[in-house]
Coordinates of C-alpha atoms in Angstrom, one line a residue:
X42 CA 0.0 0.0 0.0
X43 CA 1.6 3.5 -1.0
X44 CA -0.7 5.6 1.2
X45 CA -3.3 5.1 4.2
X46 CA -5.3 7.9 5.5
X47 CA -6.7 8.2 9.4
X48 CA -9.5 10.7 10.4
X49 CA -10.5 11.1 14.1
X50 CA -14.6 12.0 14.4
X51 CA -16.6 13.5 17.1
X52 CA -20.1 15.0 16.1
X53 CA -18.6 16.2 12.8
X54 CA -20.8 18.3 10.6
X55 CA -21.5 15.8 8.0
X56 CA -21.1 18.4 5.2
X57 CA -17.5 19.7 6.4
X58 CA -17.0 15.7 6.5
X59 CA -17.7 14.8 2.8
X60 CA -15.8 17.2 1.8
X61 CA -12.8 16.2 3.5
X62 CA -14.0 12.3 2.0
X63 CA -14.0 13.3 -1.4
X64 CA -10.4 15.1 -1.4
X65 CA -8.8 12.0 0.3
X66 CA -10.6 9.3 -2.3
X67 CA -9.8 11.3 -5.2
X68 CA -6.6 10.6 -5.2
X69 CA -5.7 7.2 -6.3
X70 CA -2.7 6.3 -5.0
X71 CA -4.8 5.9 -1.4
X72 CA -5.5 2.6 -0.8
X73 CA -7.6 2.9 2.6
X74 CA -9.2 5.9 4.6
X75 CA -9.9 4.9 8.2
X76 CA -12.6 6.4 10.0
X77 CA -12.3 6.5 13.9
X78 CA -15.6 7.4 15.5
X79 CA -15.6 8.7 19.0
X80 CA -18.9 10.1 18.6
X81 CA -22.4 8.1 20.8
X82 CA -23.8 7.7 17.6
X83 CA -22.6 6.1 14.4
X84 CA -22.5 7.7 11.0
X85 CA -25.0 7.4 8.0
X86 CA -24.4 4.5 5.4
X87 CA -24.1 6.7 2.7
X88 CA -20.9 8.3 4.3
X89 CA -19.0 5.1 4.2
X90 CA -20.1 3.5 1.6
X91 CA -17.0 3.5 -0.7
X92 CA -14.9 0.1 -0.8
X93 CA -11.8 2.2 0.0
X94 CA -13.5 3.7 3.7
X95 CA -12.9 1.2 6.8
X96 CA -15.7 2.9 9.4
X97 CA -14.5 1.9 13.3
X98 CA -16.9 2.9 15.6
X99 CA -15.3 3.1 19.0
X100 CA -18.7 4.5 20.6
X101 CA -16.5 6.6 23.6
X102 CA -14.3 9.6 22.9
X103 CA -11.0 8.6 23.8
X104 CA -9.6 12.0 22.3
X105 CA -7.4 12.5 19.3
X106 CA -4.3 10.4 19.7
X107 CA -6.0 7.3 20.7
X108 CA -8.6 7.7 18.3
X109 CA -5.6 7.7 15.4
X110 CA -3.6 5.2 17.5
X111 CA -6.2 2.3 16.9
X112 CA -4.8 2.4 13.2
X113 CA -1.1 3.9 14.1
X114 CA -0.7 0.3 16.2
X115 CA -1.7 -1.6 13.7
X116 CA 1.5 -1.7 11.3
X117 CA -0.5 -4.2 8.9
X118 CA -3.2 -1.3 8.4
X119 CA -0.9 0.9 6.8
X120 CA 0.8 2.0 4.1
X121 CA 4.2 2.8 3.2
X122 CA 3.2 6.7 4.5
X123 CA 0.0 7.9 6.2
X124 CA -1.9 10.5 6.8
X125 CA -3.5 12.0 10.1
X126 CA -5.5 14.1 9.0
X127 CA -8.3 16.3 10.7
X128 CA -12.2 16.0 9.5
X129 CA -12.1 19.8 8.6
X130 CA -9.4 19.7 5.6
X131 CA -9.9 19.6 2.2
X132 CA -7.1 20.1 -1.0
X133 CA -7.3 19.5 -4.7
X134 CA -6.3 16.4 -6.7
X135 CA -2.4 16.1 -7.2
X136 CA -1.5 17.1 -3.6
X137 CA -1.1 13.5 -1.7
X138 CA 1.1 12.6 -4.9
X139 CA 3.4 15.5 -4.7
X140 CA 3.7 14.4 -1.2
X141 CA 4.6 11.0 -2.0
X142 CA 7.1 12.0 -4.6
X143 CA 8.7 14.7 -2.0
X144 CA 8.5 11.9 0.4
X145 CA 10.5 9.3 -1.8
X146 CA 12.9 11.6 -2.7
X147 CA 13.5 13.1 0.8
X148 CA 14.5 9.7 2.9
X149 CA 15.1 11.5 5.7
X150 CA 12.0 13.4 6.4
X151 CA 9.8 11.7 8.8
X152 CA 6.9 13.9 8.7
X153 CA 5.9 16.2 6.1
X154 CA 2.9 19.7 6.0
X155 CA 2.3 21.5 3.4
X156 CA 1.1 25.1 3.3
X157 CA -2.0 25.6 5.2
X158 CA -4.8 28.1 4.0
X159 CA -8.2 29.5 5.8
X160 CA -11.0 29.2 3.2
X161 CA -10.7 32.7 2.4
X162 CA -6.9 32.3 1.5
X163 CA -5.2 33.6 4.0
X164 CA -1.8 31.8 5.2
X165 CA -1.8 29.9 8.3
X166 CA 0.7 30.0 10.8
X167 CA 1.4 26.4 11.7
X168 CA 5.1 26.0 12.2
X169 CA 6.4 26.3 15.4
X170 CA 8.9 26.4 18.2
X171 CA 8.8 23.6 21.0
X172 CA 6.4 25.5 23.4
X173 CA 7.5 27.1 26.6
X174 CA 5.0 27.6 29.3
X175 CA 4.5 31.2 28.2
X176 CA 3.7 30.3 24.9
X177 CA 1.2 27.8 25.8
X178 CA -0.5 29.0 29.5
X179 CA 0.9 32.3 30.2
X180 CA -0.1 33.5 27.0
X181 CA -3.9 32.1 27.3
X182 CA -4.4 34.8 30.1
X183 CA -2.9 37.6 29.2
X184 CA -4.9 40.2 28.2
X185 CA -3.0 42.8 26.4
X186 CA -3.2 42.0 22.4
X187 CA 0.2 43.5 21.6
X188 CA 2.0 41.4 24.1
X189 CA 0.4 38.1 22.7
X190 CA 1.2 39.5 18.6
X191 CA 4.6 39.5 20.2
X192 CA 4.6 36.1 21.7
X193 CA 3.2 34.5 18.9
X194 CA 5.9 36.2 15.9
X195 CA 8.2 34.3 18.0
X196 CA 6.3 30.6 18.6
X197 CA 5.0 30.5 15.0
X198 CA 8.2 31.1 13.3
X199 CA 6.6 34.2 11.5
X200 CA 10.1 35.3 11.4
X201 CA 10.6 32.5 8.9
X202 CA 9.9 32.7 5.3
X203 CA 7.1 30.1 4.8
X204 CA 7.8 30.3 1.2
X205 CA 10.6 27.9 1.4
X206 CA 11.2 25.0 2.6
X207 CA 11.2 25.2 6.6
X208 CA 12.8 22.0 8.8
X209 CA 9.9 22.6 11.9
X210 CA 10.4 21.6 15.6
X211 CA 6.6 21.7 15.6
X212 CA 4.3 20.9 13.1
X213 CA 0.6 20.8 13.3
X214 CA -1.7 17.9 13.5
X215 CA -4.5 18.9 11.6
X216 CA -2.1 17.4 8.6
X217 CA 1.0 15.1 9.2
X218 CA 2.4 13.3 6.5
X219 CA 4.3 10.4 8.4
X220 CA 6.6 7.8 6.9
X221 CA 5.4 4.2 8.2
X222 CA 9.1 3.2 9.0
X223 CA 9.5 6.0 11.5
X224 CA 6.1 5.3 13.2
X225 CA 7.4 1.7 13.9
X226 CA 10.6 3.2 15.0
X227 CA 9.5 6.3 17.2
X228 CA 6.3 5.3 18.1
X229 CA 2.8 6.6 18.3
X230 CA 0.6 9.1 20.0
X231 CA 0.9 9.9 23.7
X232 CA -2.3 8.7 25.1
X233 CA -2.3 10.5 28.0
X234 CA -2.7 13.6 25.9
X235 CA -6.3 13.5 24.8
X236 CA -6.0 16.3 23.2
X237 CA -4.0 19.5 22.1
X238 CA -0.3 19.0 22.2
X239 CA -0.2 14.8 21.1
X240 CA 0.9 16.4 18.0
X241 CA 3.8 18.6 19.3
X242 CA 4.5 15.6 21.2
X243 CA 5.2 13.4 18.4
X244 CA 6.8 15.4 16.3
X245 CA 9.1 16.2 18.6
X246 CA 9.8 12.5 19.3
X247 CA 10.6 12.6 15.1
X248 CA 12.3 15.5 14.9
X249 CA 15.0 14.0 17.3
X250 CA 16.5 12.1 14.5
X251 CA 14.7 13.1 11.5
X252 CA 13.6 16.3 9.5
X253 CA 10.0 17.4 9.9
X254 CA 9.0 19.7 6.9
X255 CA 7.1 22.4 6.0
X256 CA 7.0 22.4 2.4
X257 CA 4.9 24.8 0.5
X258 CA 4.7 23.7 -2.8
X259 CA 1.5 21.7 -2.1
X260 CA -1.1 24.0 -0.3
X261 CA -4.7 22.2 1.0
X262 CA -7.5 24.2 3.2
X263 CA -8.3 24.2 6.7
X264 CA -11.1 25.5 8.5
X265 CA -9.5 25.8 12.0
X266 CA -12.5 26.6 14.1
X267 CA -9.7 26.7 17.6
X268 CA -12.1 25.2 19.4
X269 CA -10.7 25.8 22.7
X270 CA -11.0 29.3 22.0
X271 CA -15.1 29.0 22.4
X272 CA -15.4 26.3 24.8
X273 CA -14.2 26.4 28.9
X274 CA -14.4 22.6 28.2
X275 CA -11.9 22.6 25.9
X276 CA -9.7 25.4 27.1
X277 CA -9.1 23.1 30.2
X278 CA -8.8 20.3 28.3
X279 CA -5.9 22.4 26.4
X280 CA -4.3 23.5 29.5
X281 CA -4.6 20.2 30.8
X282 CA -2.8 18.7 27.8
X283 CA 0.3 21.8 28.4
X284 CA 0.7 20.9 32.0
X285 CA 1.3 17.2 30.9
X286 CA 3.3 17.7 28.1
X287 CA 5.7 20.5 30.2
X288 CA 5.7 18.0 32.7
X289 CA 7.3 15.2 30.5
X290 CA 9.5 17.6 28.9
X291 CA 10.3 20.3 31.2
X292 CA 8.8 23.6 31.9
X293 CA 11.5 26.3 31.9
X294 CA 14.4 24.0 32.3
X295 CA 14.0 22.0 29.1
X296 CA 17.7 22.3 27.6
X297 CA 16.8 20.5 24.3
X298 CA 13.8 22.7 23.7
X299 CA 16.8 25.7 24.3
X300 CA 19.0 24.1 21.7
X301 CA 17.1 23.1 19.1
X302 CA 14.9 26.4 19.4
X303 CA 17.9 28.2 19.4
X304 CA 19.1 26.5 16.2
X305 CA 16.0 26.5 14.2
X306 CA 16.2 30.8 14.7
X307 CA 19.7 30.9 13.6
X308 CA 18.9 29.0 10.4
X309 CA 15.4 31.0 9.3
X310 CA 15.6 34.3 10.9
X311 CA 15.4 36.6 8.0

Protein backbone atom coordinates (compact mmCIF):
# COMPACT_ATOMS: atom_id res chain seq x y z
CA UNK A 1 0.00 0.00 0.00
CA UNK A 2 1.61 3.51 -1.00
CA UNK A 3 -0.74 5.64 1.21
CA UNK A 4 -3.25 5.13 4.16
CA UNK A 5 -5.34 7.86 5.51
CA UNK A 6 -6.73 8.20 9.43
CA UNK A 7 -9.52 10.74 10.41
CA UNK A 8 -10.55 11.12 14.06
CA UNK A 9 -14.65 12.01 14.36
CA UNK A 10 -16.61 13.54 17.14
CA UNK A 11 -20.06 15.03 16.05
CA UNK A 12 -18.64 16.19 12.76
CA UNK A 13 -20.75 18.27 10.60
CA UNK A 14 -21.47 15.82 7.99
CA UNK A 15 -21.10 18.40 5.17
CA UNK A 16 -17.52 19.67 6.41
CA UNK A 17 -17.04 15.69 6.50
CA UNK A 18 -17.69 14.84 2.84
CA UNK A 19 -15.81 17.23 1.79
CA UNK A 20 -12.77 16.18 3.49
CA UNK A 21 -13.98 12.31 1.99
CA UNK A 22 -14.03 13.27 -1.42
CA UNK A 23 -10.36 15.12 -1.44
CA UNK A 24 -8.80 11.96 0.32
CA UNK A 25 -10.62 9.28 -2.25
CA UNK A 26 -9.81 11.34 -5.25
CA UNK A 27 -6.60 10.56 -5.24
CA UNK A 28 -5.73 7.16 -6.33
CA UNK A 29 -2.73 6.30 -5.02
CA UNK A 30 -4.75 5.92 -1.42
CA UNK A 31 -5.46 2.59 -0.77
CA UNK A 32 -7.58 2.91 2.59
CA UNK A 33 -9.18 5.88 4.63
CA UNK A 34 -9.93 4.90 8.16
CA UNK A 35 -12.61 6.43 10.01
CA UNK A 36 -12.27 6.48 13.91
CA UNK A 37 -15.62 7.44 15.50
CA UNK A 38 -15.58 8.71 19.01
CA UNK A 39 -18.92 10.12 18.58
CA UNK A 40 -22.36 8.10 20.82
CA UNK A 41 -23.80 7.73 17.56
CA UNK A 42 -22.64 6.06 14.42
CA UNK A 43 -22.52 7.69 11.01
CA UNK A 44 -24.99 7.40 8.03
CA UNK A 45 -24.41 4.49 5.40
CA UNK A 46 -24.15 6.72 2.67
CA UNK A 47 -20.91 8.32 4.29
CA UNK A 48 -18.97 5.08 4.20
CA UNK A 49 -20.12 3.51 1.58
CA UNK A 50 -16.97 3.45 -0.67
CA UNK A 51 -14.93 0.06 -0.83
CA UNK A 52 -11.81 2.22 -0.04
CA UNK A 53 -13.49 3.72 3.65
CA UNK A 54 -12.90 1.22 6.78
CA UNK A 55 -15.68 2.91 9.43
CA UNK A 56 -14.51 1.90 13.32
CA UNK A 57 -16.91 2.91 15.62
CA UNK A 58 -15.34 3.11 18.96
CA UNK A 59 -18.70 4.46 20.61
CA UNK A 60 -16.51 6.58 23.62
CA UNK A 61 -14.33 9.64 22.88
CA UNK A 62 -10.99 8.55 23.80
CA UNK A 63 -9.63 11.99 22.31
CA UNK A 64 -7.40 12.50 19.33
CA UNK A 65 -4.30 10.42 19.72
CA UNK A 66 -6.00 7.28 20.71
CA UNK A 67 -8.59 7.67 18.34
CA UNK A 68 -5.61 7.68 15.40
CA UNK A 69 -3.62 5.20 17.51
CA UNK A 70 -6.23 2.34 16.93
CA UNK A 71 -4.84 2.42 13.24
CA UNK A 72 -1.12 3.88 14.07
CA UNK A 73 -0.70 0.33 16.21
CA UNK A 74 -1.69 -1.56 13.65
CA UNK A 75 1.48 -1.72 11.30
CA UNK A 76 -0.50 -4.17 8.91
CA UNK A 77 -3.22 -1.34 8.45
CA UNK A 78 -0.86 0.91 6.82
CA UNK A 79 0.75 1.97 4.11
CA UNK A 80 4.21 2.82 3.15
CA UNK A 81 3.21 6.75 4.49
CA UNK A 82 -0.03 7.87 6.20
CA UNK A 83 -1.90 10.45 6.81
CA UNK A 84 -3.50 12.01 10.15
CA UNK A 85 -5.53 14.06 9.02
CA UNK A 86 -8.25 16.27 10.72
CA UNK A 87 -12.18 16.01 9.45
CA UNK A 88 -12.14 19.80 8.59
CA UNK A 89 -9.38 19.73 5.64
CA UNK A 90 -9.86 19.60 2.20
CA UNK A 91 -7.14 20.08 -0.98
CA UNK A 92 -7.28 19.50 -4.74
CA UNK A 93 -6.25 16.39 -6.67
CA UNK A 94 -2.41 16.13 -7.17
CA UNK A 95 -1.51 17.15 -3.61
CA UNK A 96 -1.10 13.54 -1.69
CA UNK A 97 1.09 12.57 -4.89
CA UNK A 98 3.42 15.50 -4.75
CA UNK A 99 3.69 14.37 -1.18
CA UNK A 100 4.62 11.02 -1.99
CA UNK A 101 7.11 12.02 -4.59
CA UNK A 102 8.74 14.69 -2.01
CA UNK A 103 8.50 11.91 0.38
CA UNK A 104 10.50 9.32 -1.77
CA UNK A 105 12.90 11.64 -2.71
CA UNK A 106 13.48 13.09 0.77
CA UNK A 107 14.49 9.67 2.87
CA UNK A 108 15.10 11.53 5.75
CA UNK A 109 12.00 13.37 6.39
CA UNK A 110 9.79 11.72 8.77
CA UNK A 111 6.94 13.94 8.66
CA UNK A 112 5.93 16.19 6.11
CA UNK A 113 2.93 19.67 6.02
CA UNK A 114 2.26 21.46 3.35
CA UNK A 115 1.07 25.06 3.32
CA UNK A 116 -2.04 25.60 5.17
CA UNK A 117 -4.78 28.06 4.00
CA UNK A 118 -8.17 29.48 5.82
CA UNK A 119 -10.97 29.21 3.18
CA UNK A 120 -10.66 32.74 2.40
CA UNK A 121 -6.89 32.29 1.52
CA UNK A 122 -5.21 33.60 3.97
CA UNK A 123 -1.80 31.79 5.20
CA UNK A 124 -1.84 29.93 8.25
CA UNK A 125 0.71 29.99 10.80
CA UNK A 126 1.45 26.38 11.66
CA UNK A 127 5.08 26.03 12.16
CA UNK A 128 6.45 26.30 15.40
CA UNK A 129 8.91 26.44 18.20
CA UNK A 130 8.80 23.65 21.03
CA UNK A 131 6.43 25.46 23.38
CA UNK A 132 7.48 27.12 26.58
CA UNK A 133 4.96 27.56 29.28
CA UNK A 134 4.52 31.25 28.19
CA UNK A 135 3.72 30.33 24.95
CA UNK A 136 1.20 27.79 25.80
CA UNK A 137 -0.46 28.95 29.51
CA UNK A 138 0.89 32.29 30.18
CA UNK A 139 -0.07 33.53 26.99
CA UNK A 140 -3.87 32.07 27.28
CA UNK A 141 -4.44 34.84 30.12
CA UNK A 142 -2.88 37.57 29.17
CA UNK A 143 -4.92 40.18 28.19
CA UNK A 144 -2.98 42.84 26.41
CA UNK A 145 -3.21 41.99 22.36
CA UNK A 146 0.17 43.53 21.55
CA UNK A 147 1.98 41.42 24.13
CA UNK A 148 0.43 38.05 22.71
CA UNK A 149 1.21 39.50 18.65
CA UNK A 150 4.61 39.52 20.23
CA UNK A 151 4.60 36.10 21.74
CA UNK A 152 3.25 34.47 18.88
CA UNK A 153 5.88 36.18 15.91
CA UNK A 154 8.24 34.32 18.01
CA UNK A 155 6.32 30.56 18.58
CA UNK A 156 5.04 30.52 14.97
CA UNK A 157 8.16 31.06 13.32
CA UNK A 158 6.56 34.22 11.46
CA UNK A 159 10.14 35.34 11.37
CA UNK A 160 10.60 32.50 8.86
CA UNK A 161 9.92 32.73 5.26
CA UNK A 162 7.11 30.14 4.79
CA UNK A 163 7.76 30.26 1.16
CA UNK A 164 10.65 27.92 1.37
CA UNK A 165 11.20 24.97 2.65
CA UNK A 166 11.20 25.22 6.62
CA UNK A 167 12.77 22.04 8.85
CA UNK A 168 9.91 22.62 11.90
CA UNK A 169 10.36 21.59 15.65
CA UNK A 170 6.62 21.73 15.59
CA UNK A 171 4.26 20.90 13.10
CA UNK A 172 0.55 20.78 13.29
CA UNK A 173 -1.72 17.91 13.52
CA UNK A 174 -4.46 18.85 11.65
CA UNK A 175 -2.10 17.39 8.55
CA UNK A 176 0.97 15.08 9.21
CA UNK A 177 2.36 13.26 6.45
CA UNK A 178 4.30 10.35 8.36
CA UNK A 179 6.61 7.79 6.94
CA UNK A 180 5.41 4.23 8.24
CA UNK A 181 9.13 3.18 9.00
CA UNK A 182 9.45 5.98 11.47
CA UNK A 183 6.07 5.29 13.22
CA UNK A 184 7.44 1.65 13.87
CA UNK A 185 10.57 3.22 15.01
CA UNK A 186 9.49 6.29 17.18
CA UNK A 187 6.29 5.33 18.15
CA UNK A 188 2.80 6.62 18.33
CA UNK A 189 0.56 9.06 20.01
CA UNK A 190 0.92 9.92 23.70
CA UNK A 191 -2.33 8.72 25.14
CA UNK A 192 -2.29 10.47 28.03
CA UNK A 193 -2.66 13.58 25.92
CA UNK A 194 -6.30 13.50 24.81
CA UNK A 195 -6.03 16.28 23.23
CA UNK A 196 -4.00 19.46 22.08
CA UNK A 197 -0.28 19.00 22.21
CA UNK A 198 -0.19 14.84 21.15
CA UNK A 199 0.91 16.35 18.03
CA UNK A 200 3.82 18.59 19.26
CA UNK A 201 4.50 15.56 21.23
CA UNK A 202 5.19 13.40 18.41
CA UNK A 203 6.83 15.42 16.27
CA UNK A 204 9.10 16.25 18.62
CA UNK A 205 9.83 12.54 19.31
CA UNK A 206 10.61 12.57 15.11
CA UNK A 207 12.26 15.50 14.87
CA UNK A 208 14.97 14.03 17.34
CA UNK A 209 16.50 12.12 14.51
CA UNK A 210 14.68 13.07 11.50
CA UNK A 211 13.60 16.26 9.47
CA UNK A 212 10.02 17.36 9.92
CA UNK A 213 8.97 19.73 6.91
CA UNK A 214 7.10 22.37 5.98
CA UNK A 215 7.02 22.37 2.37
CA UNK A 216 4.93 24.76 0.46
CA UNK A 217 4.72 23.67 -2.84
CA UNK A 218 1.50 21.67 -2.13
CA UNK A 219 -1.08 23.99 -0.26
CA UNK A 220 -4.71 22.15 1.04
CA UNK A 221 -7.47 24.20 3.23
CA UNK A 222 -8.26 24.19 6.65
CA UNK A 223 -11.13 25.51 8.55
CA UNK A 224 -9.52 25.84 12.02
CA UNK A 225 -12.46 26.58 14.12
CA UNK A 226 -9.74 26.65 17.55
CA UNK A 227 -12.10 25.23 19.38
CA UNK A 228 -10.66 25.78 22.66
CA UNK A 229 -10.96 29.26 22.02
CA UNK A 230 -15.10 28.97 22.38
CA UNK A 231 -15.45 26.30 24.80
CA UNK A 232 -14.20 26.36 28.86
CA UNK A 233 -14.41 22.62 28.21
CA UNK A 234 -11.90 22.58 25.91
CA UNK A 235 -9.73 25.38 27.10
CA UNK A 236 -9.06 23.06 30.24
CA UNK A 237 -8.76 20.28 28.34
CA UNK A 238 -5.89 22.43 26.39
CA UNK A 239 -4.34 23.52 29.53
CA UNK A 240 -4.64 20.22 30.82
CA UNK A 241 -2.80 18.74 27.79
CA UNK A 242 0.34 21.80 28.43
CA UNK A 243 0.69 20.90 32.04
CA UNK A 244 1.26 17.20 30.90
CA UNK A 245 3.30 17.75 28.09
CA UNK A 246 5.65 20.49 30.24
CA UNK A 247 5.74 17.99 32.73
CA UNK A 248 7.25 15.19 30.45
CA UNK A 249 9.46 17.62 28.89
CA UNK A 250 10.30 20.30 31.17
CA UNK A 251 8.79 23.65 31.88
CA UNK A 252 11.51 26.28 31.91
CA UNK A 253 14.40 23.99 32.28
CA UNK A 254 14.00 22.02 29.12
CA UNK A 255 17.75 22.30 27.56
CA UNK A 256 16.84 20.49 24.33
CA UNK A 257 13.76 22.69 23.71
CA UNK A 258 16.78 25.75 24.28
CA UNK A 259 18.95 24.12 21.68
CA UNK A 260 17.09 23.08 19.08
CA UNK A 261 14.85 26.43 19.39
CA UNK A 262 17.86 28.18 19.39
CA UNK A 263 19.14 26.55 16.16
CA UNK A 264 16.00 26.54 14.19
CA UNK A 265 16.19 30.75 14.69
CA UNK A 266 19.69 30.86 13.60
CA UNK A 267 18.86 28.99 10.36
CA UNK A 268 15.42 30.99 9.33
CA UNK A 269 15.56 34.33 10.86
CA UNK A 270 15.37 36.58 7.97
Amino acid sequence: MQLTVSIVLYNNDLSVLDRTVRSVLESPIVAKLYLIDNSPIPLEENIISDSRIQYIFLNSNRGFGAGHNVVLKRFSYLGKYHLVLNPDVYFSAGCLEKLCEYMDVNLDVGNVMPRIVYPGGELQHLCKLLPTPTDWIVRMFIPIQKVKNKIDYNFEMRFADYNQEINVPYLSGCFMFLRKSIIEEIGVFDERIFMYGEDTDLNRRIHKKYRTMYYPKVTITHNFEKGSHKSLRLFWIHVKAAIYYLNKWGWFFDKERTLINEQTKAIYQK
